[in-house]
Structures are given as C-alpha cells and as structure tokens.
C-alpha cells in the first residue's frame, strides 16, 4: 500500500451511541479497496493533541447529553482550537448527531445547561 491515511476517531468510548463504528468500518473498507492503508487513532479523555494534529480525517459520533458533558470538559481549549484549525485548513471531518455541536461556541441541553 502506497498511501497511509490517519483517521482520528474522537472519543469512541463516549461518543458512539448510534453504531458509529460502522462509519469507521466503511471508511476503512473503502480505503482498502483503493490500496490506501489506514491508521485509526482512538482519541479519548486525556489523549494528546498530537493525535488530532496528525489526522488526515476527523471523525466523531453522537451521544447523549451526559457523555457530551464529559467530552466537553476534555475537548475545551487546545483540542477544540486544533480541530477548528484543521477543518479551516481543509481537513475533512465527519461529525454525527451532537458531535458537530462541539465545533460551535456552546450547545444548550434540554435542561438549559450550556455544554
């Protein structure tokens, strides 16, 4: 395989309520069919920002408010800045359900809490 694609799967243990592993499997398979190697970094709580920095593709699934609140505490600051920077520079990302809300300034939960 000539090429190696780095996919950063953001918070797979918390943000994967809706079978989001299937999206990763599809990305892997489509790359395999084209002779492209795939390396998946599973980025969790306390993972280094460097996993985001080296990503060629960003992926984040959906979750309930409780899990989103947990992720919001870890992703705030440098991680969010790096994700925004990469997207603004052209790195593709697939953000499912509530995941895209982390790209904004805040998300207002059903109880009115800002996440």
GROMACS .gro file of C-alpha atoms in nm:
model
  115
    1UNK     CA    1   0.000   0.000   0.000
    2UNK     CA    2   0.144   0.331  -0.109
    3UNK     CA    3  -0.057   0.573   0.100
    4UNK     CA    4  -0.137   0.578   0.471
    5UNK     CA    5  -0.444   0.766   0.591
    6UNK     CA    6  -0.463   0.873   0.956
    7UNK     CA    7  -0.817   0.888   1.092
    8UNK     CA    8  -0.865   1.043   1.434
    9UNK     CA    9  -1.175   0.889   1.594
   10UNK     CA   10  -1.265   1.135   1.866
   11UNK     CA   11  -1.394   0.982   2.191
   12UNK     CA   12  -1.511   0.643   2.058
   13UNK     CA   13  -1.581   0.518   2.411
   14UNK     CA   14  -1.819   0.807   2.488
   15UNK     CA   15  -1.940   0.941   2.152
   16UNK     CA   16  -2.059   0.626   1.978
   17UNK     CA   17  -2.418   0.580   2.087
   18UNK     CA   18  -2.565   0.518   1.743
   19UNK     CA   19  -2.344   0.244   1.599
   20UNK     CA   20  -2.083   0.487   1.476
   21UNK     CA   21  -1.822   0.211   1.448
   22UNK     CA   22  -1.998   0.128   1.121
   23UNK     CA   23  -1.884   0.462   0.977
   24UNK     CA   24  -1.523   0.378   1.065
   25UNK     CA   25  -1.557   0.031   0.911
   26UNK     CA   26  -1.691   0.184   0.588
   27UNK     CA   27  -1.404   0.436   0.572
   28UNK     CA   28  -1.151   0.156   0.630
   29UNK     CA   29  -1.305  -0.072   0.366
   30UNK     CA   30  -1.328   0.200   0.101
   31UNK     CA   31  -0.962   0.284   0.157
   32UNK     CA   32  -0.868  -0.085   0.142
   33UNK     CA   33  -1.042  -0.121  -0.196
   34UNK     CA   34  -0.828   0.167  -0.325
   35UNK     CA   35  -0.498   0.039  -0.188
   36UNK     CA   36  -0.481   0.304   0.084
   37UNK     CA   37  -0.358   0.197   0.427
   38UNK     CA   38  -0.550   0.323   0.728
   39UNK     CA   39  -0.431   0.400   1.079
   40UNK     CA   40  -0.701   0.487   1.332
   41UNK     CA   41  -0.613   0.688   1.641
   42UNK     CA   42  -0.882   0.638   1.906
   43UNK     CA   43  -0.869   0.975   2.081
   44UNK     CA   44  -1.014   0.965   2.432
   45UNK     CA   45  -1.014   1.164   2.752
   46UNK     CA   46  -0.659   1.285   2.823
   47UNK     CA   47  -0.524   1.174   2.481
   48UNK     CA   48  -0.260   1.406   2.337
   49UNK     CA   49  -0.350   1.684   2.095
   50UNK     CA   50  -0.086   1.538   1.860
   51UNK     CA   51  -0.336   1.266   1.759
   52UNK     CA   52  -0.561   1.540   1.624
   53UNK     CA   53  -0.270   1.727   1.465
   54UNK     CA   54  -0.152   1.429   1.256
   55UNK     CA   55  -0.503   1.333   1.140
   56UNK     CA   56  -0.593   1.332   0.771
   57UNK     CA   57  -0.961   1.279   0.858
   58UNK     CA   58  -1.152   1.362   1.177
   59UNK     CA   59  -1.447   1.152   1.293
   60UNK     CA   60  -1.679   1.187   1.592
   61UNK     CA   61  -2.003   1.003   1.662
   62UNK     CA   62  -2.307   1.104   1.859
   63UNK     CA   63  -2.401   1.062   2.224
   64UNK     CA   64  -2.641   1.165   2.496
   65UNK     CA   65  -2.604   1.488   2.696
   66UNK     CA   66  -2.421   1.317   2.986
   67UNK     CA   67  -2.144   1.185   2.761
   68UNK     CA   68  -2.127   1.514   2.572
   69UNK     CA   69  -2.077   1.694   2.902
   70UNK     CA   70  -1.786   1.461   2.990
   71UNK     CA   71  -1.625   1.518   2.649
   72UNK     CA   72  -1.679   1.895   2.666
   73UNK     CA   73  -1.455   1.917   2.973
   74UNK     CA   74  -1.169   1.740   2.792
   75UNK     CA   75  -1.206   1.886   2.444
   76UNK     CA   76  -1.226   2.252   2.552
   77UNK     CA   77  -0.926   2.471   2.479
   78UNK     CA   78  -0.633   2.339   2.274
   79UNK     CA   79  -0.817   2.036   2.134
   80UNK     CA   80  -1.110   2.242   2.004
   81UNK     CA   81  -0.867   2.501   1.866
   82UNK     CA   82  -0.673   2.230   1.681
   83UNK     CA   83  -0.989   2.072   1.539
   84UNK     CA   84  -1.112   2.410   1.412
   85UNK     CA   85  -0.768   2.492   1.270
   86UNK     CA   86  -0.750   2.162   1.082
   87UNK     CA   87  -1.101   2.198   0.939
   88UNK     CA   88  -1.032   2.558   0.832
   89UNK     CA   89  -0.716   2.434   0.654
   90UNK     CA   90  -0.915   2.170   0.464
   91UNK     CA   91  -0.900   1.854   0.674
   92UNK     CA   92  -1.225   1.664   0.614
   93UNK     CA   93  -1.436   1.565   0.910
   94UNK     CA   94  -1.746   1.355   0.966
   95UNK     CA   95  -1.937   1.467   1.275
   96UNK     CA   96  -2.253   1.270   1.358
   97UNK     CA   97  -2.553   1.380   1.566
   98UNK     CA   98  -2.442   1.602   1.856
   99UNK     CA   99  -2.073   1.582   1.766
  100UNK     CA  100  -2.088   1.880   1.529
  101UNK     CA  101  -2.208   2.093   1.819
  102UNK     CA  102  -1.855   2.086   1.962
  103UNK     CA  103  -1.749   2.299   1.666
  104UNK     CA  104  -1.967   2.584   1.786
  105UNK     CA  105  -1.938   2.808   2.089
  106UNK     CA  106  -2.175   2.601   2.304
  107UNK     CA  107  -2.466   2.359   2.295
  108UNK     CA  108  -2.775   2.416   2.505
  109UNK     CA  109  -2.901   2.087   2.653
  110UNK     CA  110  -3.271   2.011   2.704
  111UNK     CA  111  -3.246   2.129   3.066
  112UNK     CA  112  -3.099   2.464   2.955
  113UNK     CA  113  -2.742   2.382   3.059
  114UNK     CA  114  -2.474   2.512   2.822
  115UNK     CA  115  -2.229   2.241   2.723
   0.00000   0.00000   0.00000
